[in-house]
C-alpha cells in the first residue's frame, strides 16, 4: 500500500476543494502551479511548494490535476511517466483523442486514472442512480437535467472556448456523464450553445443538449452561466413507467438565513450539511489508488463524457445532430441526413 | 348570445361546458353525434349529467344560427366542423392543435375569412397574468436580450380518458402533436410571431401501455429544440409523462434565460398542498387563476363585438408548422427546416 503523497497540480478553485479533502485523509501534499498561486496555498495550508512539475511528481504516489482543460493531457502523461496514479479534474480533455490517449497511457503505465466527475458523488444523484438501477422508476422514458450558476469569471480561460470548450463542455459535461451513468451509452446528440460575452452585467452563456441513448431513453441537458447574482442550482426530473423523480437543489435547504446583512449572513453556515461530495470523491479514489475497490467512475467514463461533449460542440457548431461513437472508434462522424 | 359546442371528443369539452352553462348571458347548446352509442362518458348522457340542452347532430345545432361555436372534436375532424360552422356564420373557437396538416389549417383559415367570422385557436396559457408580466419584462428591455427559452408541458396520458388520442387517424400523432403547441404559442407571443428556422426532435414510446393488437404506437415522450433566425434557442418537453394517479393532470412551465436574469413561469402552480389520509394521496389544490375562463371570455367578447379573436388561425398554423417539422425531424434524424410562410 502506497503512502498518500499527493502532487497537486494547479492552485485555482478546484485545487482548493480537493486540497481540503486530501488534508482530511492525512495526505502529504506538494503543490505546483504556473499562475503564482501555489505559494499562497502552500503557506495558508502548510503544503510544500514544488519548484517544477517534475519536482512535484518526483516520488508522488498520486497526481491530482486541477489545471485548465487543455493542459491535462501532457501533465497526466508526465505523471504516469513518473509512476503516479492520476485524479484528473473534468473534463479529461477537450478532444476524444486526447482523452482516449490519456486512458491508454494509464493502462500502458499500469497506473490508475480517474476523472473528477464529482456530480456522481452528490447525494441526490446517488439516490437517483439507485432508483434507476433498482428498477424503482420502471422503464424510464425521459429525463431533464439543468445546471445553473454565475458565469465563471474567476479564471480567464473559461471564457475562451478554445481552452474550456465553453459551457457545453465545461459545465454540461457533468450532466451528460450523469445521463450516461443512468441510461447507458449515448448514440446521438443535438446541441446548441449561445453566449453573450458583453452582456450588461458581464458575460452570460446558455446551452442545451438532447441525448438519445442506445436504450431509447431521451434526455435533455440544459446549462446556464448567468449574471453575477445567479445562485448555483441544479435540478433533475426523470419520468418512467413507475412514476417520476424530481430534485431541485434550492427547493428544500436544511438551513435558510434571510434578513442578515450580506447575502449569506456572515458567520452562519448554509447549504448542505452532509459530507462534502468532493471529499467523498477523493476518499473513494484514494482507496482505489491504495489497492481498494474500483470507484464508481472510470477513465473510460471520462473518455465517453468527452466524446459526448465533443459531439455536442460539433452539433452546436453545425446545427446537425451528431452520432457518438460508442466504442473506441473516433473521430466523430455526422449522421446521415439533410445538411443545414 | 347563443353558443354551440360541437363534439365531446376532447377532454376540454366538459370543462368549457361547466364554465359556460351557468352564465346568464350565454345560451349554450351542445351536440356529440360522433360518440359511440351508449358511451356513458359522452353524448346525451354527458349533456344530461352536466345539465345542458342537447341537439341530435351538428346540422341541427348549427341550424339555430349560434353566434359562436366551440369545436372540441378529435384533431383530424376540426376542419370539417370549422367549415360547417363558418358556413353557418358562427365565430369559432377551435381546440388545439388547430389541424394536423398544413393544408387543413389553411383551408380552415380561408373558410373563416370568406365567411367573415373569427377563427380562434384554444391556447389558454397566454391569458395567464403572470405570462403577460413575463412578456412585458422580456420585451421592454429591462432584462436585456433573450438567449434561450425552455418549456415543459407534461401531462398524464390523455388516452386514458379518450382513446382516440393514440389513434393517429384521429389525433394526427402523439405527445408531440398534443403538447408542443402550448409552449410554441407562448414563444410565438414572446417573439411576436417570428418562426424558427430549424426544428429538431427526439421521441420514444416507452410509456405506451403495451397491449396486443394495438395500432401503430404514437410517441409518448418528446424533446424538441427550435432555433430562430437571430440565434434564439427554445426547447420543449412535450411528454405525456405525468403519472395518471397524481392528484393533478400535469403542468406547464417556461424558463427564460436573458442577459440579465433567469425568469421562471409556472402556469399551474399548486395553491395548497398537503396530504389526504382518507384517500392516501397528496393534496394538490390548483391555483385560483382559471386560464380556460379567461380564454373563453376573450373569445365570447370578440364574438359579441365582431372583433378578431386572438390567438387566431394564423397563430394556430404557425405553431402547427413547428409540430409538423418536429415529425419530419423524427423521420430524418436531423433538424427540419421551416421556410418562411
Short mmCIF file of N, CA and C in Angstrom, two decimals, chain B residues 9-152:
data_model
loop_
_atom_site.label_atom_id
_atom_site.label_comp_id
_atom_site.label_asym_id
_atom_site.label_seq_id
_atom_site.Cartn_x
_atom_site.Cartn_y
_atom_site.Cartn_z
N UNK B 9 -65.48 14.95 -27.92
CA UNK B 9 -64.33 14.05 -28.06
C UNK B 9 -63.17 14.51 -27.19
N UNK B 10 -62.91 15.81 -27.17
CA UNK B 10 -61.79 16.31 -26.39
C UNK B 10 -62.18 16.46 -24.93
N UNK B 11 -61.22 16.15 -24.06
CA UNK B 11 -61.50 16.22 -22.62
C UNK B 11 -61.85 17.64 -22.16
N UNK B 12 -61.48 18.64 -22.97
CA UNK B 12 -61.78 20.02 -22.56
C UNK B 12 -63.25 20.39 -22.74
N UNK B 13 -64.02 19.57 -23.49
CA UNK B 13 -65.42 19.91 -23.76
C UNK B 13 -66.19 20.10 -22.45
N UNK B 14 -66.04 19.15 -21.54
CA UNK B 14 -66.77 19.23 -20.28
C UNK B 14 -66.33 20.45 -19.47
N UNK B 15 -65.04 20.76 -19.53
CA UNK B 15 -64.52 21.95 -18.83
C UNK B 15 -65.19 23.21 -19.34
N UNK B 16 -65.25 23.34 -20.66
CA UNK B 16 -65.85 24.54 -21.25
C UNK B 16 -67.35 24.61 -20.91
N UNK B 17 -68.01 23.46 -20.98
CA UNK B 17 -69.46 23.45 -20.68
C UNK B 17 -69.70 23.94 -19.26
N UNK B 18 -68.88 23.45 -18.31
CA UNK B 18 -69.07 23.85 -16.92
C UNK B 18 -68.82 25.34 -16.72
N UNK B 19 -67.95 25.91 -17.52
CA UNK B 19 -67.67 27.34 -17.39
C UNK B 19 -68.76 28.20 -18.03
N UNK B 20 -69.51 27.63 -18.98
CA UNK B 20 -70.47 28.44 -19.74
C UNK B 20 -71.92 28.24 -19.32
N UNK B 21 -72.24 27.07 -18.76
CA UNK B 21 -73.65 26.70 -18.60
C UNK B 21 -74.39 27.62 -17.65
N UNK B 22 -73.71 28.19 -16.68
CA UNK B 22 -74.41 28.99 -15.68
C UNK B 22 -74.37 30.48 -15.98
N UNK B 23 -73.79 30.84 -17.09
CA UNK B 23 -73.72 32.28 -17.40
C UNK B 23 -75.05 32.76 -17.95
N UNK B 24 -75.55 33.84 -17.39
CA UNK B 24 -76.87 34.33 -17.81
C UNK B 24 -76.83 34.96 -19.20
N UNK B 25 -75.63 35.36 -19.64
CA UNK B 25 -75.55 36.00 -20.96
C UNK B 25 -75.32 35.00 -22.08
N UNK B 26 -75.24 33.73 -21.73
CA UNK B 26 -74.95 32.69 -22.72
C UNK B 26 -76.08 31.67 -22.75
N UNK B 27 -76.53 31.37 -23.98
CA UNK B 27 -77.46 30.26 -24.16
C UNK B 27 -76.67 29.14 -24.84
N UNK B 28 -76.35 28.13 -24.07
CA UNK B 28 -75.46 27.08 -24.55
C UNK B 28 -76.23 25.87 -25.04
N UNK B 29 -75.91 25.42 -26.28
CA UNK B 29 -76.42 24.14 -26.75
C UNK B 29 -75.22 23.26 -27.14
N UNK B 30 -75.41 21.96 -27.04
CA UNK B 30 -74.28 21.05 -27.29
C UNK B 30 -74.74 19.87 -28.14
N UNK B 31 -73.76 19.24 -28.82
CA UNK B 31 -74.07 18.00 -29.53
C UNK B 31 -72.80 17.16 -29.65
N UNK B 32 -72.99 15.85 -29.72
CA UNK B 32 -71.85 14.93 -29.76
C UNK B 32 -72.21 13.71 -30.59
N UNK B 33 -72.58 13.94 -31.87
CA UNK B 33 -73.15 12.84 -32.66
C UNK B 33 -72.15 11.75 -33.02
N UNK B 34 -70.82 12.03 -32.95
CA UNK B 34 -69.84 11.01 -33.36
C UNK B 34 -69.49 10.06 -32.22
N UNK B 35 -70.08 10.25 -31.05
CA UNK B 35 -69.78 9.35 -29.93
C UNK B 35 -70.34 7.96 -30.20
N UNK B 36 -69.67 6.97 -29.66
CA UNK B 36 -70.20 5.60 -29.72
C UNK B 36 -71.54 5.58 -29.00
N UNK B 37 -72.57 5.04 -29.62
CA UNK B 37 -73.86 4.98 -28.91
C UNK B 37 -73.69 4.22 -27.59
N UNK B 38 -74.26 4.78 -26.56
CA UNK B 38 -74.20 4.11 -25.27
C UNK B 38 -72.98 4.42 -24.45
N UNK B 39 -72.02 5.19 -25.00
CA UNK B 39 -70.84 5.57 -24.21
C UNK B 39 -71.29 6.50 -23.08
N UNK B 40 -71.14 6.05 -21.82
CA UNK B 40 -71.67 6.85 -20.70
C UNK B 40 -70.86 8.12 -20.44
N UNK B 41 -69.68 8.23 -21.06
CA UNK B 41 -68.87 9.43 -20.81
C UNK B 41 -69.10 10.48 -21.87
N UNK B 42 -70.01 10.22 -22.79
CA UNK B 42 -70.18 11.15 -23.91
C UNK B 42 -71.65 11.32 -24.27
N UNK B 43 -71.91 12.06 -25.36
CA UNK B 43 -73.24 12.17 -25.93
C UNK B 43 -74.26 12.78 -24.98
N UNK B 44 -75.51 12.37 -25.19
CA UNK B 44 -76.60 12.96 -24.40
C UNK B 44 -76.46 12.63 -22.92
N UNK B 45 -75.86 11.47 -22.64
CA UNK B 45 -75.67 11.11 -21.23
C UNK B 45 -74.84 12.16 -20.50
N UNK B 46 -73.74 12.56 -21.13
CA UNK B 46 -72.87 13.57 -20.50
C UNK B 46 -73.58 14.92 -20.46
N UNK B 47 -74.29 15.27 -21.55
CA UNK B 47 -75.00 16.55 -21.58
C UNK B 47 -76.03 16.62 -20.45
N UNK B 48 -76.75 15.53 -20.26
CA UNK B 48 -77.75 15.48 -19.18
C UNK B 48 -77.07 15.61 -17.82
N UNK B 49 -75.95 14.91 -17.68
CA UNK B 49 -75.23 14.96 -16.42
C UNK B 49 -74.76 16.38 -16.11
N UNK B 50 -74.35 17.09 -17.17
CA UNK B 50 -73.87 18.45 -16.99
C UNK B 50 -75.01 19.47 -17.02
N UNK B 51 -76.23 19.00 -17.39
CA UNK B 51 -77.40 19.87 -17.36
C UNK B 51 -77.43 20.90 -18.47
N UNK B 52 -77.03 20.48 -19.68
CA UNK B 52 -77.08 21.41 -20.81
C UNK B 52 -77.95 20.82 -21.93
N UNK B 53 -78.66 21.71 -22.68
CA UNK B 53 -79.55 21.23 -23.76
C UNK B 53 -78.75 20.55 -24.86
N UNK B 54 -79.25 19.38 -25.30
CA UNK B 54 -78.56 18.55 -26.28
C UNK B 54 -79.28 18.61 -27.61
N UNK B 55 -78.49 18.66 -28.69
CA UNK B 55 -79.06 18.60 -30.04
C UNK B 55 -78.57 17.32 -30.70
N UNK B 56 -79.36 16.81 -31.65
CA UNK B 56 -79.10 15.48 -32.20
C UNK B 56 -77.82 15.42 -33.02
N UNK B 57 -77.53 16.47 -33.78
CA UNK B 57 -76.33 16.44 -34.60
C UNK B 57 -75.86 17.86 -34.90
N UNK B 58 -74.74 17.94 -35.63
CA UNK B 58 -74.14 19.24 -35.92
C UNK B 58 -75.10 20.14 -36.71
N UNK B 59 -75.78 19.53 -37.70
CA UNK B 59 -76.68 20.30 -38.56
C UNK B 59 -77.79 20.95 -37.74
N UNK B 60 -78.34 20.17 -36.83
CA UNK B 60 -79.43 20.70 -36.01
C UNK B 60 -78.93 21.85 -35.13
N UNK B 61 -77.73 21.68 -34.55
CA UNK B 61 -77.18 22.73 -33.69
C UNK B 61 -76.89 23.98 -34.50
N UNK B 62 -76.29 23.81 -35.67
CA UNK B 62 -75.92 24.98 -36.46
C UNK B 62 -77.13 25.66 -37.09
N UNK B 63 -78.21 24.90 -37.29
CA UNK B 63 -79.43 25.48 -37.86
C UNK B 63 -80.02 26.54 -36.94
N UNK B 64 -79.66 26.50 -35.67
CA UNK B 64 -80.15 27.51 -34.73
C UNK B 64 -79.34 28.80 -34.80
N UNK B 65 -78.39 28.85 -35.75
CA UNK B 65 -77.58 30.05 -36.01
C UNK B 65 -76.90 30.57 -34.74
N UNK B 66 -76.15 29.74 -34.06
CA UNK B 66 -75.40 30.26 -32.91
C UNK B 66 -74.41 31.32 -33.37
N UNK B 67 -74.20 32.35 -32.53
CA UNK B 67 -73.26 33.40 -32.90
C UNK B 67 -71.81 32.91 -32.71
N UNK B 68 -71.66 31.98 -31.78
CA UNK B 68 -70.31 31.45 -31.50
C UNK B 68 -70.37 29.93 -31.42
N UNK B 69 -69.30 29.29 -31.92
CA UNK B 69 -69.23 27.83 -31.90
C UNK B 69 -67.88 27.42 -31.31
N UNK B 70 -67.92 26.43 -30.43
CA UNK B 70 -66.69 25.87 -29.85
C UNK B 70 -66.55 24.45 -30.37
N UNK B 71 -65.40 24.15 -30.96
CA UNK B 71 -65.20 22.84 -31.57
C UNK B 71 -64.20 22.04 -30.73
N UNK B 72 -64.67 20.95 -30.17
CA UNK B 72 -63.83 20.11 -29.30
C UNK B 72 -63.89 18.67 -29.79
N UNK B 73 -63.75 18.51 -31.10
CA UNK B 73 -63.76 17.17 -31.69
C UNK B 73 -62.35 16.60 -31.68
N UNK B 74 -62.21 15.39 -32.26
CA UNK B 74 -60.89 14.82 -32.50
C UNK B 74 -60.13 15.75 -33.44
N UNK B 75 -58.80 15.74 -33.36
CA UNK B 75 -57.98 16.71 -34.10
C UNK B 75 -58.25 16.71 -35.60
N UNK B 76 -58.34 15.50 -36.19
CA UNK B 76 -58.46 15.45 -37.65
C UNK B 76 -59.87 15.82 -38.12
N UNK B 77 -60.82 15.95 -37.20
CA UNK B 77 -62.18 16.33 -37.59
C UNK B 77 -62.43 17.84 -37.42
N UNK B 78 -61.40 18.58 -37.01
CA UNK B 78 -61.58 20.02 -36.82
C UNK B 78 -62.00 20.72 -38.13
N UNK B 79 -61.32 20.34 -39.22
CA UNK B 79 -61.54 21.09 -40.47
C UNK B 79 -63.00 21.02 -40.91
N UNK B 80 -63.52 19.82 -40.93
CA UNK B 80 -64.90 19.63 -41.38
C UNK B 80 -65.86 20.49 -40.56
N UNK B 81 -65.68 20.49 -39.25
CA UNK B 81 -66.60 21.22 -38.38
C UNK B 81 -66.39 22.73 -38.49
N UNK B 82 -65.14 23.16 -38.64
CA UNK B 82 -64.89 24.59 -38.81
C UNK B 82 -65.55 25.08 -40.09
N UNK B 83 -65.42 24.29 -41.15
CA UNK B 83 -66.02 24.72 -42.43
C UNK B 83 -67.54 24.78 -42.31
N UNK B 84 -68.13 23.82 -41.62
CA UNK B 84 -69.59 23.83 -41.43
C UNK B 84 -70.03 25.04 -40.60
N UNK B 85 -69.28 25.28 -39.50
CA UNK B 85 -69.66 26.38 -38.61
C UNK B 85 -69.47 27.73 -39.29
N UNK B 86 -68.40 27.86 -40.07
CA UNK B 86 -68.16 29.11 -40.79
C UNK B 86 -69.29 29.35 -41.79
N UNK B 87 -69.69 28.28 -42.47
CA UNK B 87 -70.78 28.41 -43.44
C UNK B 87 -72.07 28.83 -42.75
N UNK B 88 -72.20 28.48 -41.47
CA UNK B 88 -73.40 28.86 -40.71
C UNK B 88 -73.25 30.25 -40.10
N UNK B 89 -72.10 30.91 -40.38
CA UNK B 89 -71.93 32.30 -39.94
C UNK B 89 -71.50 32.46 -38.49
N UNK B 90 -70.95 31.41 -37.89
CA UNK B 90 -70.57 31.49 -36.47
C UNK B 90 -69.10 31.85 -36.32
N UNK B 91 -68.79 32.64 -35.28
CA UNK B 91 -67.41 32.82 -34.86
C UNK B 91 -66.96 31.53 -34.16
N UNK B 92 -65.69 31.19 -34.35
CA UNK B 92 -65.27 29.83 -33.97
C UNK B 92 -64.09 29.84 -33.01
N UNK B 93 -64.22 29.05 -31.97
CA UNK B 93 -63.07 28.70 -31.11
C UNK B 93 -62.78 27.23 -31.36
N UNK B 94 -61.59 26.94 -31.88
CA UNK B 94 -61.25 25.55 -32.21
C UNK B 94 -60.19 25.03 -31.24
N UNK B 95 -60.44 23.86 -30.70
CA UNK B 95 -59.48 23.22 -29.79
C UNK B 95 -58.15 23.04 -30.50
N UNK B 96 -57.06 23.03 -29.72
CA UNK B 96 -55.73 22.84 -30.30
C UNK B 96 -55.41 21.36 -30.38
N UNK B 97 -54.51 20.94 -31.28
CA UNK B 97 -53.94 21.72 -32.38
C UNK B 97 -55.02 22.07 -33.40
N UNK B 98 -54.83 23.23 -34.06
CA UNK B 98 -55.85 23.70 -35.00
C UNK B 98 -56.19 22.61 -36.01
N UNK B 99 -55.17 21.95 -36.53
CA UNK B 99 -55.36 20.87 -37.51
C UNK B 99 -54.14 19.96 -37.40
N UNK B 100 -54.12 18.91 -38.22
CA UNK B 100 -52.96 18.02 -38.21
C UNK B 100 -52.17 18.10 -39.50
N UNK B 101 -52.67 18.86 -40.47
CA UNK B 101 -51.91 19.11 -41.70
C UNK B 101 -51.99 20.60 -42.04
N UNK B 102 -50.98 21.07 -42.72
CA UNK B 102 -50.95 22.47 -43.10
C UNK B 102 -52.11 22.78 -44.06
N UNK B 103 -52.41 21.83 -44.94
CA UNK B 103 -53.50 22.02 -45.90
C UNK B 103 -54.83 22.25 -45.18
N UNK B 104 -55.09 21.43 -44.18
CA UNK B 104 -56.33 21.59 -43.42
C UNK B 104 -56.37 22.95 -42.72
N UNK B 105 -55.26 23.33 -42.10
CA UNK B 105 -55.24 24.59 -41.36
C UNK B 105 -55.50 25.77 -42.29
N UNK B 106 -54.87 25.73 -43.46
CA UNK B 106 -55.06 26.85 -44.40
C UNK B 106 -56.51 26.89 -44.90
N UNK B 107 -57.09 25.72 -45.15
CA UNK B 107 -58.48 25.67 -45.62
C UNK B 107 -59.41 26.25 -44.56
N UNK B 108 -59.11 25.97 -43.29
CA UNK B 108 -59.95 26.48 -42.20
C UNK B 108 -59.83 28.00 -42.10
N UNK B 109 -58.60 28.50 -42.21
CA UNK B 109 -58.39 29.96 -42.16
C UNK B 109 -59.14 30.62 -43.32
N UNK B 110 -59.01 30.02 -44.51
CA UNK B 110 -59.67 30.60 -45.68
C UNK B 110 -61.19 30.58 -45.53
N UNK B 111 -61.72 29.47 -45.04
CA UNK B 111 -63.17 29.34 -44.90
C UNK B 111 -63.71 30.42 -43.96
N UNK B 112 -62.99 30.67 -42.88
CA UNK B 112 -63.46 31.67 -41.92
C UNK B 112 -63.31 33.08 -42.48
N UNK B 113 -62.25 33.29 -43.22
CA UNK B 113 -62.06 34.61 -43.81
C UNK B 113 -63.17 34.91 -44.81
N UNK B 114 -63.47 33.91 -45.65
CA UNK B 114 -64.52 34.12 -46.64
C UNK B 114 -65.88 34.33 -46.00
N UNK B 115 -66.11 33.66 -44.89
CA UNK B 115 -67.41 33.79 -44.21
C UNK B 115 -67.45 35.04 -43.32
N UNK B 116 -66.31 35.69 -43.15
CA UNK B 116 -66.27 36.90 -42.31
C UNK B 116 -66.44 36.60 -40.83
N UNK B 117 -65.95 35.44 -40.40
CA UNK B 117 -66.05 35.09 -38.97
C UNK B 117 -64.64 34.91 -38.39
N UNK B 118 -64.56 35.01 -37.08
CA UNK B 118 -63.30 34.82 -36.37
C UNK B 118 -62.97 33.34 -36.26
N UNK B 119 -61.69 33.03 -36.38
CA UNK B 119 -61.23 31.68 -36.05
C UNK B 119 -60.17 31.83 -34.97
N UNK B 120 -60.49 31.33 -33.78
CA UNK B 120 -59.56 31.43 -32.66
C UNK B 120 -59.06 30.03 -32.31
N UNK B 121 -57.77 29.91 -31.99
CA UNK B 121 -57.19 28.63 -31.57
C UNK B 121 -57.14 28.61 -30.05
N UNK B 122 -57.53 27.50 -29.46
CA UNK B 122 -57.69 27.42 -28.00
C UNK B 122 -56.34 27.25 -27.31
N UNK B 123 -55.64 28.35 -27.11
CA UNK B 123 -54.38 28.39 -26.36
C UNK B 123 -54.61 29.22 -25.09
N UNK B 124 -55.00 28.59 -24.00
CA UNK B 124 -55.36 29.37 -22.81
C UNK B 124 -54.19 29.96 -22.04
N UNK B 125 -52.99 29.36 -22.17
CA UNK B 125 -51.92 29.74 -21.23
C UNK B 125 -51.45 31.18 -21.44
N UNK B 126 -51.55 31.67 -22.69
CA UNK B 126 -51.12 33.05 -22.95
C UNK B 126 -52.01 34.06 -22.20
N UNK B 127 -53.15 33.60 -21.67
CA UNK B 127 -54.03 34.51 -20.93
C UNK B 127 -53.64 34.63 -19.45
N UNK B 128 -52.60 33.92 -19.03
CA UNK B 128 -52.19 33.99 -17.62
C UNK B 128 -51.58 35.37 -17.34
N UNK B 129 -52.04 36.05 -16.28
CA UNK B 129 -51.49 37.38 -15.99
C UNK B 129 -49.98 37.35 -15.71
N UNK B 130 -49.49 36.26 -15.16
CA UNK B 130 -48.05 36.17 -14.93
C UNK B 130 -47.30 36.07 -16.26
N UNK B 131 -47.92 35.42 -17.23
CA UNK B 131 -47.27 35.36 -18.55
C UNK B 131 -47.26 36.74 -19.20
N UNK B 132 -48.34 37.48 -19.01
CA UNK B 132 -48.37 38.86 -19.52
C UNK B 132 -47.24 39.67 -18.91
N UNK B 133 -47.03 39.48 -17.61
CA UNK B 133 -45.93 40.20 -16.94
C UNK B 133 -44.58 39.74 -17.48
N UNK B 134 -44.45 38.43 -17.71
CA UNK B 134 -43.22 37.89 -18.29
C UNK B 134 -42.96 38.51 -19.66
N UNK B 135 -44.03 38.59 -20.45
CA UNK B 135 -43.89 39.15 -21.79
C UNK B 135 -43.42 40.60 -21.71
N UNK B 136 -44.01 41.37 -20.80
CA UNK B 136 -43.59 42.76 -20.67
C UNK B 136 -42.11 42.85 -20.29
N UNK B 137 -41.72 42.02 -19.32
CA UNK B 137 -40.34 42.17 -18.84
C UNK B 137 -39.33 41.67 -19.86
N UNK B 138 -39.74 40.78 -20.77
CA UNK B 138 -38.77 40.34 -21.78
C UNK B 138 -38.81 41.22 -23.01
N UNK B 139 -39.82 42.06 -23.15
CA UNK B 139 -39.88 42.91 -24.35
C UNK B 139 -39.58 44.37 -24.06
N UNK B 140 -39.61 44.79 -22.78
CA UNK B 140 -39.35 46.21 -22.52
C UNK B 140 -37.86 46.50 -22.34
N UNK B 141 -37.04 45.47 -22.50
CA UNK B 141 -35.60 45.70 -22.46
C UNK B 141 -34.99 45.65 -21.07
N UNK B 142 -35.81 45.57 -20.02
CA UNK B 142 -35.25 45.65 -18.67
C UNK B 142 -34.42 44.41 -18.32
N UNK B 143 -34.66 43.29 -18.99
CA UNK B 143 -33.92 42.07 -18.68
C UNK B 143 -32.82 41.81 -19.70
N UNK B 144 -32.62 42.74 -20.62
CA UNK B 144 -31.64 42.50 -21.67
C UNK B 144 -32.22 41.55 -22.71
N UNK B 145 -31.37 41.10 -23.59
CA UNK B 145 -31.87 40.26 -24.69
C UNK B 145 -32.07 38.82 -24.23
N UNK B 146 -32.99 38.18 -24.94
CA UNK B 146 -33.35 36.80 -24.63
C UNK B 146 -32.33 35.86 -25.28
N UNK B 147 -31.77 34.91 -24.50
CA UNK B 147 -30.83 33.93 -25.07
C UNK B 147 -31.52 32.61 -25.38
N UNK B 148 -32.31 32.13 -24.42
CA UNK B 148 -32.96 30.85 -24.65
C UNK B 148 -34.22 30.74 -23.80
N UNK B 149 -35.13 29.89 -24.25
CA UNK B 149 -36.39 29.67 -23.55
C UNK B 149 -36.58 28.16 -23.44
N UNK B 150 -36.93 27.70 -22.24
CA UNK B 150 -37.05 26.27 -22.00
C UNK B 150 -38.42 25.95 -21.44
N UNK B 151 -39.24 25.26 -22.24
CA UNK B 151 -40.62 24.99 -21.85
C UNK B 151 -40.83 23.52 -21.53
N UNK B 152 -41.71 23.29 -20.58
CA UNK B 152 -42.10 21.93 -20.21
C UNK B 152 -43.61 21.88 -20.14
#
